Each structure stands twice: as structure tokens, then as C-alpha cells.
Coordinates of C-alpha atoms (C1' of nucleotides) in Angstrom, one line a residue:
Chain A
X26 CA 100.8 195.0 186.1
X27 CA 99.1 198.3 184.9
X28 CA 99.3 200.9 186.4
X29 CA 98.5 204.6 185.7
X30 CA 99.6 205.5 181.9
X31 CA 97.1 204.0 179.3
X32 CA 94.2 202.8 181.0
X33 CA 92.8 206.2 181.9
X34 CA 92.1 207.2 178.5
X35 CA 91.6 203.8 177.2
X36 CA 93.8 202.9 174.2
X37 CA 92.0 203.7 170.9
X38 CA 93.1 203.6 167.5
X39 CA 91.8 206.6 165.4
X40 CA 91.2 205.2 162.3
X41 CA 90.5 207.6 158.8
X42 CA 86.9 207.1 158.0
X43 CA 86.7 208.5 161.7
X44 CA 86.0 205.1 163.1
X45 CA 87.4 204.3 167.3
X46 CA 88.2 200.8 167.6
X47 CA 89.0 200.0 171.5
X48 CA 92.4 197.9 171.8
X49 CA 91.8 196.1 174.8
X50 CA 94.2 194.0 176.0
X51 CA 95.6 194.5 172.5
X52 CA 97.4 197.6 174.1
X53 CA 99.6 195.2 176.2
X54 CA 100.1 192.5 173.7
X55 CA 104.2 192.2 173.1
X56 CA 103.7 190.0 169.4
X57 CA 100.6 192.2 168.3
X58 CA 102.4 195.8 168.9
X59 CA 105.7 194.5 168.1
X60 CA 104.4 192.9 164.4
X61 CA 102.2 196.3 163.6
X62 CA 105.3 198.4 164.6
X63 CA 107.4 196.7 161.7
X64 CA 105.1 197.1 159.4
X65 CA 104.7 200.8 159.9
X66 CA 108.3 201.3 160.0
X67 CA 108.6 199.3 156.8
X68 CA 108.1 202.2 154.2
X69 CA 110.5 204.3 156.3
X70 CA 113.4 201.2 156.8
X71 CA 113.1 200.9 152.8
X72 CA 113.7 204.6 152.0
X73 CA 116.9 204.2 154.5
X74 CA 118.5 201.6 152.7
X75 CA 117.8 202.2 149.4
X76 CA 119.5 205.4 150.9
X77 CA 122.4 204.2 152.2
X78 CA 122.4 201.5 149.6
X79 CA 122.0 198.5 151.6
X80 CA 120.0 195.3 152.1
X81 CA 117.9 194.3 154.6
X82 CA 119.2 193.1 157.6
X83 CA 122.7 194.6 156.7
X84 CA 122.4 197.1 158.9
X85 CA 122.6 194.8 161.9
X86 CA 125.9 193.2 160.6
X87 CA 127.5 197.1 160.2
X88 CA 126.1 198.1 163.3
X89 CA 127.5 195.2 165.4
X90 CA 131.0 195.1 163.7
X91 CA 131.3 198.3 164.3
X92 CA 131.6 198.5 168.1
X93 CA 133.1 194.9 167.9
X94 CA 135.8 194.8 165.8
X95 CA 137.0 191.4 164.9
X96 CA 134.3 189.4 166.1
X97 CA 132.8 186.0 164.9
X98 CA 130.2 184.9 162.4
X99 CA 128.2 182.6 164.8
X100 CA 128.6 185.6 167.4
X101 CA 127.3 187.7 165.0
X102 CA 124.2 185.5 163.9
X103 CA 123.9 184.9 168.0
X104 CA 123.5 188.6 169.0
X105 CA 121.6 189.5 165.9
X106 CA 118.7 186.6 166.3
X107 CA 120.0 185.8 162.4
X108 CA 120.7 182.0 161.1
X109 CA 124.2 181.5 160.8
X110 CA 123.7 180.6 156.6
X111 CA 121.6 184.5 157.2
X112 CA 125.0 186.2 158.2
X113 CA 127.1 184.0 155.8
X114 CA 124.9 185.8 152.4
X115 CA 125.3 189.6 154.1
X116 CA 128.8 189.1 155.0
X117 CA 129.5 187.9 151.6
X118 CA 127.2 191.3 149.5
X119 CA 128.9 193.5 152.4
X120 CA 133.0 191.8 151.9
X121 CA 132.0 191.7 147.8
X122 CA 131.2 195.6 148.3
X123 CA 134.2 197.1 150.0
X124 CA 132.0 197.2 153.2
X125 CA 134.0 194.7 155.3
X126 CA 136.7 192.5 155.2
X127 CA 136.6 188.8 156.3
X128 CA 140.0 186.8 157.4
X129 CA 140.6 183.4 158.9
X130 CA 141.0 183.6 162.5
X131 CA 144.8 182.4 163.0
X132 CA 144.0 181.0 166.9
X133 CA 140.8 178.7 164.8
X134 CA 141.1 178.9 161.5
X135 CA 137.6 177.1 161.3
X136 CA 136.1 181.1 161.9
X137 CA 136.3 184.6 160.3
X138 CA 137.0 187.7 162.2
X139 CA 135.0 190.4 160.7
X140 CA 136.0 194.1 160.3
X141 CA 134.7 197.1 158.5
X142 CA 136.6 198.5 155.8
X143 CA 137.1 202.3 156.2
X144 CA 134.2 202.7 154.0
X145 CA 132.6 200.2 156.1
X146 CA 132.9 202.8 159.2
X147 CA 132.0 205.4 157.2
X148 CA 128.8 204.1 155.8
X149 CA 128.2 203.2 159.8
X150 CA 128.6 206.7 160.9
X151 CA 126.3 207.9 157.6
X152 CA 123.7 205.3 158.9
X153 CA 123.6 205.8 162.5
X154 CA 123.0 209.7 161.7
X155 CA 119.8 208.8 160.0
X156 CA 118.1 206.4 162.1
X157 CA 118.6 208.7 165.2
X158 CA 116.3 211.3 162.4
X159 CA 114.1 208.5 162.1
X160 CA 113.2 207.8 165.6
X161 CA 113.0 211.7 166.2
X162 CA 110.4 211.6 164.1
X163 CA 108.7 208.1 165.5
X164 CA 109.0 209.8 169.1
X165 CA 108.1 213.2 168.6
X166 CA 105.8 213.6 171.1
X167 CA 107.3 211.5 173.8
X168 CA 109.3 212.6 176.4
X169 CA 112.8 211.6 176.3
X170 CA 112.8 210.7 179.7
X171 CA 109.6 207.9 178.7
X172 CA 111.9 207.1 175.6
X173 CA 114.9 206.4 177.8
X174 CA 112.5 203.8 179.8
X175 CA 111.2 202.7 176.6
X176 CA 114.3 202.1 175.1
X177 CA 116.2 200.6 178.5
X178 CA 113.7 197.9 179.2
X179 CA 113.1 196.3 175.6
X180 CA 116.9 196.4 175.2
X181 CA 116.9 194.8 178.9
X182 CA 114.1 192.3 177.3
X183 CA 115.5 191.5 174.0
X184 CA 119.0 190.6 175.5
X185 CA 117.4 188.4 178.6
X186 CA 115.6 186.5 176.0
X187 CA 118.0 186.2 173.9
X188 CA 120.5 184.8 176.5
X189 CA 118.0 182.0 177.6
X190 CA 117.3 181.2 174.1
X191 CA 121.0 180.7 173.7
X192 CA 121.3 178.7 177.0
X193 CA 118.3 176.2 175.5
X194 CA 119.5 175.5 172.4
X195 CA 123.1 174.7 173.7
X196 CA 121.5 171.9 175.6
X197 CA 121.0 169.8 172.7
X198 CA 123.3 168.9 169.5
X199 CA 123.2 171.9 167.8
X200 CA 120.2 172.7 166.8
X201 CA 120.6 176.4 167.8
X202 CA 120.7 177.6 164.4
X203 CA 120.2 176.3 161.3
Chain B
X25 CA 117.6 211.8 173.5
X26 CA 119.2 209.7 176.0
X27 CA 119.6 210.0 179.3
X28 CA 120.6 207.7 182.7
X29 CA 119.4 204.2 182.3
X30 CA 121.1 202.3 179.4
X31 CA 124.1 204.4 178.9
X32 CA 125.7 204.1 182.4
X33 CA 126.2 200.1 182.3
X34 CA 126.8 199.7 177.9
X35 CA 124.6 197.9 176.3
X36 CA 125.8 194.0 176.0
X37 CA 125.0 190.6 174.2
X38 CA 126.0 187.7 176.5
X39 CA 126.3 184.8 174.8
X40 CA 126.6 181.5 175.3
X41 CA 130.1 181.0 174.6
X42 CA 130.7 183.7 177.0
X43 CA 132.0 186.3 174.4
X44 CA 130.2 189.8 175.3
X45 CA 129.2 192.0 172.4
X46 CA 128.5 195.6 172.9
X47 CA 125.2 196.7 170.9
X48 CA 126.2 200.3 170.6
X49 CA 123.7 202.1 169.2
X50 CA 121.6 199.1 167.9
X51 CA 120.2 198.8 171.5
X52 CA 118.3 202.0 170.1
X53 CA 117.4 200.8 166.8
X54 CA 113.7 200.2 166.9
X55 CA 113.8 197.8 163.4
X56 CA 116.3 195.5 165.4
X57 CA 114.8 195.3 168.0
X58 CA 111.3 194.5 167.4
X59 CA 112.2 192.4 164.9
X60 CA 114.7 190.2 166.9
X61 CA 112.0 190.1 169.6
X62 CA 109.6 189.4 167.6
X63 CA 111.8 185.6 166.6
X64 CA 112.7 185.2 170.2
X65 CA 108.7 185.2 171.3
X66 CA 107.7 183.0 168.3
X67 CA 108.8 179.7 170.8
X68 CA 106.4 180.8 173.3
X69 CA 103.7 182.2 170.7
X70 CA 104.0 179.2 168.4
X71 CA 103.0 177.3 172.0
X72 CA 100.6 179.7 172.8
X73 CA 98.4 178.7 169.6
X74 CA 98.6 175.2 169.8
X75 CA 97.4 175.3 173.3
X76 CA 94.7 177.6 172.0
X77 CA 94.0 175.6 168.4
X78 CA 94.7 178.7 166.7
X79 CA 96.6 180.1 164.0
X80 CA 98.8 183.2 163.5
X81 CA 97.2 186.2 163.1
X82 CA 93.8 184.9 164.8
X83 CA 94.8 186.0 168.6
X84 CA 94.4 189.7 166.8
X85 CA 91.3 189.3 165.3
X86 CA 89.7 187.5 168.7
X87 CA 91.3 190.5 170.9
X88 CA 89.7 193.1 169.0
X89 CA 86.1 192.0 168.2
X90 CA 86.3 191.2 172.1
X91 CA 86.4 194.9 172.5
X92 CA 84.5 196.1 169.1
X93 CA 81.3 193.8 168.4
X94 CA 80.2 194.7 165.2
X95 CA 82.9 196.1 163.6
X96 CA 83.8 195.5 159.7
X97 CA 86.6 193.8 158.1
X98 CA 88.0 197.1 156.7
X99 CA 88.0 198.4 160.6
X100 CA 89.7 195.2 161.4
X101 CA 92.2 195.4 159.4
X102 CA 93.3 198.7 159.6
X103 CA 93.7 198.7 163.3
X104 CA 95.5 195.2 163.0
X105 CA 97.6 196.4 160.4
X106 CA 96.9 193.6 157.9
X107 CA 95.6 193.6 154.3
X108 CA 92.3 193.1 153.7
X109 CA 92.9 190.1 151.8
X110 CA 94.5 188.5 155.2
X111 CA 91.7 189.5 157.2
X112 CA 89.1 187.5 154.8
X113 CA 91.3 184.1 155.7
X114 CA 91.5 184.8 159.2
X115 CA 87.9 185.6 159.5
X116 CA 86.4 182.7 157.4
X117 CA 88.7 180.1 159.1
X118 CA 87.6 181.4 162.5
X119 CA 83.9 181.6 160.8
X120 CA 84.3 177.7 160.3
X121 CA 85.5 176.7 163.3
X122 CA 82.5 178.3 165.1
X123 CA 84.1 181.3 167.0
X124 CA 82.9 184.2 165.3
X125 CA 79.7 185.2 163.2
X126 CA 79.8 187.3 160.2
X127 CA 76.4 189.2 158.8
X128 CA 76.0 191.6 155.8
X129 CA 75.0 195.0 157.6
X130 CA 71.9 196.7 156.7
X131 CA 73.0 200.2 156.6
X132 CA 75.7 199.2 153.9
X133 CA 75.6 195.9 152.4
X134 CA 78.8 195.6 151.2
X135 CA 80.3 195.9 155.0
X136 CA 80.2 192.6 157.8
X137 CA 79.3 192.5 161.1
X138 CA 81.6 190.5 162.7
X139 CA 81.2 189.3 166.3
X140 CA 82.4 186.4 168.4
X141 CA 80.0 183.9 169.2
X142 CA 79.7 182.5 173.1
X143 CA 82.7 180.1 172.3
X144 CA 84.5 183.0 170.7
X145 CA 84.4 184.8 173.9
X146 CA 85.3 182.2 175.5
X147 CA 88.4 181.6 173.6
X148 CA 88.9 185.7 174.1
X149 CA 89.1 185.0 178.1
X150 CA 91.4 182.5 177.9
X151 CA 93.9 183.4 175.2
X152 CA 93.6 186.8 177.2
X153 CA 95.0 184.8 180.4
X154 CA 97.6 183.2 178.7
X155 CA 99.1 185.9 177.1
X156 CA 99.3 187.5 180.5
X157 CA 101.5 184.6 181.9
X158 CA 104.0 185.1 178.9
X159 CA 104.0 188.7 179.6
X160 CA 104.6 187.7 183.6
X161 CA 107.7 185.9 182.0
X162 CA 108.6 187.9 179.7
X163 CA 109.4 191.2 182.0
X164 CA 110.2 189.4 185.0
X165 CA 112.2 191.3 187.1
X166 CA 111.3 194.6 185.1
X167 CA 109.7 197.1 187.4
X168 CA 105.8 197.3 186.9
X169 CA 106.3 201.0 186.7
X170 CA 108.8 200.7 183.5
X171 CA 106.4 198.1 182.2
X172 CA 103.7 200.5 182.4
X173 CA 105.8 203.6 181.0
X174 CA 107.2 200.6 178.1
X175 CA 103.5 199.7 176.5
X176 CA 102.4 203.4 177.4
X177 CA 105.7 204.4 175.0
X178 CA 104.5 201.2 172.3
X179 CA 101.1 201.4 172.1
X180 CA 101.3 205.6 171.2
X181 CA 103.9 204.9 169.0
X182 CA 102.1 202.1 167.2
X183 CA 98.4 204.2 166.9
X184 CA 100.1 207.4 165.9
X185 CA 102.1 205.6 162.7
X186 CA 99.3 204.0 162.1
X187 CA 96.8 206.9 162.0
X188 CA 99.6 208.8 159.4
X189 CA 99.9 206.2 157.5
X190 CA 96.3 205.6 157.1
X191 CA 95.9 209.4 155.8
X192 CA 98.9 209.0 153.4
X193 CA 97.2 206.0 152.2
X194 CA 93.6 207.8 151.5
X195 CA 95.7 209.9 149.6
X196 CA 95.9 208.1 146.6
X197 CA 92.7 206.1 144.7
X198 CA 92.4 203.4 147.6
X199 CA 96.0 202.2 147.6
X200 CA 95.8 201.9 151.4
X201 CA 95.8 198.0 151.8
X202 CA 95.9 195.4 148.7
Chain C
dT6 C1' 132.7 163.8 167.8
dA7 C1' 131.7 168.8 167.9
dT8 C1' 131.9 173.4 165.7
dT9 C1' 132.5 177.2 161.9
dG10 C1' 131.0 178.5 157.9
dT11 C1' 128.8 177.4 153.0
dT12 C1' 125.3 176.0 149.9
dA13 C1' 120.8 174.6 148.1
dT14 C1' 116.0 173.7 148.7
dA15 C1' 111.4 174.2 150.8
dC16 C1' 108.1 176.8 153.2
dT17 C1' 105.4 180.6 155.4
dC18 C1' 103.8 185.0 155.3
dT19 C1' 102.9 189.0 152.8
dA20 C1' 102.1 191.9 148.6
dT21 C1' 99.8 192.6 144.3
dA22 C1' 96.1 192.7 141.4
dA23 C1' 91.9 191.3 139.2
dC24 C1' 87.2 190.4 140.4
dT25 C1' 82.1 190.8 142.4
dA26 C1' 78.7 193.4 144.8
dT27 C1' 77.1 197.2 146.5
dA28 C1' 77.0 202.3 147.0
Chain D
dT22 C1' 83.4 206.3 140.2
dA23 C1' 84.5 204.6 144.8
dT24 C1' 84.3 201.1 148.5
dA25 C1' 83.8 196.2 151.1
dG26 C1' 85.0 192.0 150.5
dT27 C1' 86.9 187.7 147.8
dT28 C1' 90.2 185.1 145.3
dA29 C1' 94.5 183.6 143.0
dT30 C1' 99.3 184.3 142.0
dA31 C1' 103.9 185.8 142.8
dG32 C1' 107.5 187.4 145.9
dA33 C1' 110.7 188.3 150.1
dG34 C1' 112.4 186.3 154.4
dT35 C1' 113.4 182.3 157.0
dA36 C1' 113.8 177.5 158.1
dT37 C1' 115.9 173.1 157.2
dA38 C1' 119.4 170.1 156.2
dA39 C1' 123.4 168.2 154.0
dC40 C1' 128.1 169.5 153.3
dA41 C1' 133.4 170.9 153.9
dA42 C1' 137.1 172.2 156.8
dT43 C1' 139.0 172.5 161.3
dA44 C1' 139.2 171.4 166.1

DNA sequence: TATTGTTATACTCTATAACTATA
DNA sequence: TATAGTTATAGAGTATAACAATA
């Protein structure tokens, strides 16, 4: 399960009054390193969308929409691990700011097909440009080819979990989301 | 910034309904993706600490004092990345229940020495083995070489933005937590 | 009867700040 | 004056559930 990378120079956090506190198993724990790492990132996430003028979790929606044009609310809410009454309140500040623009599917008029506006594509573009300078400056350091690994197998992760999550909560009446 | 493994086969969303949705580049956005891992765990987490009779945030505390007998709450919390305030709940609830011993240190007074008790390190073992089913389950079928390269990646990432941000926060008149 | 989307309410976790005691 | 820890209160993000319209 290990091997190599992190257990020869066991993982330490440095702290500032000079203190070395030993992680342990810590090091390997997905909910521990995944719940400190959104923290950290916090103060950096809110300077980017108070930036780009957004809210949070809007960024998702713009992302998403734009390499699927047209697509669903509940798709939406399914890829982005959001409640579907979640994706109803951003589509609505996004629609009521020009972002995107929401129309009643004529094959089931019981969904929306979702679309950026051109502004919606441009603030996209605008955003994508500065989370790619984020993350040069969370990986500096790292070498893209680790990044590439990094990056491949929590995608990989993410989306296998997701898809059994999906599979489980199809099996009873609903109760997927909200 | 990226190379091979993601970009040959495009990143997709298989849901339920069958529908694929391409990620683009959210399947490099580190906010999404911790965060929408960190709802897809919390069935298996949520498990995890009723098995184990504890509550959220605890598992942390246990992991580390394992590893770091002695160490204060201030140490704690840092490397956690929790406020202070948080750590005093977790500590007094797991104080109560018998897990963990907490004494006034005699080179500074105002500081506890926390350490588990024999049932603490107990708990510590098991939890420990736990964890590492989920983890089994978690990256089946990833190769225990990317694994290694992935928490390698995490953990650096996570101890280097939290060493920066504990220097910004010693900036300032001891804004760093609460 | 099941599904898409909407709305309103409740709850959990976290942030903030004021406080005590030691230094 | 600065730091370790405690406590109480308010806030953001989600969960839950009841609802309307369509299938």
C-alpha cells in the first residue's frame, strides 16, 4: 500500500513556534487531508470569487455548462455532488445575472437545458485562467509529472465514487437527493 | 502542467441515467474536487464513527496524539487545521469518555499535556485498521504506485499551505485561529 | 406512480469574540 | 503585552421534506 515516497522522511508538519508534529497514519488519511486542504485553500477560493464576482459553488455550475452545453439540472447536481434545490438557487443568481440562460426542454418539458450566455463563456474562460495561477502556486514544487498522477487518480476516484453513489441511491424511491 | 494520463481518454461523469458529462477542466480543480470527495466519503465516514463511538473531528485528534504524546492543544490544532475553540470540545468530550488524559504542563502552565490513555490507544489501533479498509476500497483498482505518488502529492501540498499560512497568521497580533 | 424542478425550514459545523489564567 | 485555553453566540453550507408540473 506504501511504498517508497513519504515514509522515508517521515511526514511532519513544521509548525511556527518551531514545533514537529509526526502525522502518522494521518499522512494517508483521505477525509483528514482532504478537509485540511479546503480550509487552506479557503482564503485563496474567496479572493477568486470575490474576483470574478461569483458565489460559492458557482463555479462548478460555469465550469460544467461550459463543456456541456444544454445539459440538465439533476445532471448537473449528479456530477457536481450538489442537492438538486443547491443547483436550483445558483442557476437562478447565475440566469438573474446574465451568466446563463435556462429554457424548458421541448422533448420533457418537466427539465431545463442550461447554457451560458456569451458573458457566461467569457467569465468561464476569465476563471479557468486563474485557477490554473492558483494551482501553480499550490504545486510549485512538484513535478508535473507527480501532478499529472495526482490529478489522474483523484479525478479517477472522485468519478468511481460518485458513479456507485449514483447506482445506490437509484435503488430506492428517490432518495438520491434531496 | 499536464501531461499523458487524464488528457488522452477526457475526463467523464457517468451517471446513472446514462448521460456522460465531460468535466473539462474541473477534473483539475482542486476546490471541486476535494470538496465533492469529501460528501461522497461522508457514507462510509459517518459508518466509520459509529462503529468506532466517535464523533467528527475526533479520528484526528486520536491519530495524532498516537504519534505526538504530550503535545498541546495549540500544537493540535494547528496541525489539524482546526480552531482552538474546536479542539477544546473534541478534547474534553474524548477526556469524558476515558480516551485521553489532559495535565497542566510544568514548564508553562497555561499549555496541556494531552495523551491517550491505554483505551485511547486502543481505539488509535483500531480506527487505524478501519480506515485502512476504506482506503482498500476506496482506490481499488488504482495502482499502489499512483497511490503512493497521490498521498506523496496530498500530504506536501497540505503541510506546505499550512506552514504559509501559519507564518501569515503570526503576522498579525495572534489572529491565527479564533 | 415516478421524475424535474421549486420552495421553506431545520440542523451541523465553523467563525468570531470576549473571557480567565498564566507568562 | 502576549499566549494557552475556555465559553457563548452568530453565521454559512447542507439536509430534509413538502410541493407543483410533467411524464
Amino acid at each position: 500500500m506504501d511504498d517508497g515516497h513519504s515514509l522515508l522522511q517521515p511526514a511532519l508538519f513544521r509548525l511556527k513556534s518551531g514545533a514537529q508534529v509526526r502525522a502518522g497514519w494521518m499522512a494517508h488519511d483521505l477525509p483528514f487531508l482532504t478537509r485540511s486542504l479546503r480550509f487552506l485553500m479557503r482564503a485563496d477560493s474567496d479572493m477568486l470569487r470575490r474576483e470574478m464576482a461569483l458565489e460559492p459553488g458557482e463555479i462548478g455550475i460555469i465550469g460544467l455548462l461550459a463543456e456541456n452545453p444544454g445539459i440538465s439540472q439533476n445532471d448537473l447536481a449528479m456530477s457536481l455532488v450538489l442537492k438538486k434545490s443547491a443547483v436550483t438557487k445558483l442557476v437562478q443568481g447565475l440566469e438573474k445575472r446574465g451568466l446563463l440562460d435556462r429554457q424548458r426542454s421541448e422533448s420533457d418539458r418537466r427539465s431545463n437545458e442550461l447554457t451560458l450566455t456569451a458573458a457566461g463563456r467569457e467569465k468561464a474562460r476569465a476563471v479557468h485562467l486563474r485557477v490554473a495561477e492558483l494551482h501553480r502556486d499550490w504545486f510549485a514544487g512538484i513535478p508535473p509529472r507527480d501532478q499529472a498522477v495526482f490529478f489522474s487518480v483523484l479525478f479517477r476516484v472522485v468519478a468511481t465514487m460518485a458513479e456507485r453513489s449514483g447506482e445506490a441511491a437509484a435503488m430506492d424511491g428517490g432518495g438520491s437527493d434531496d
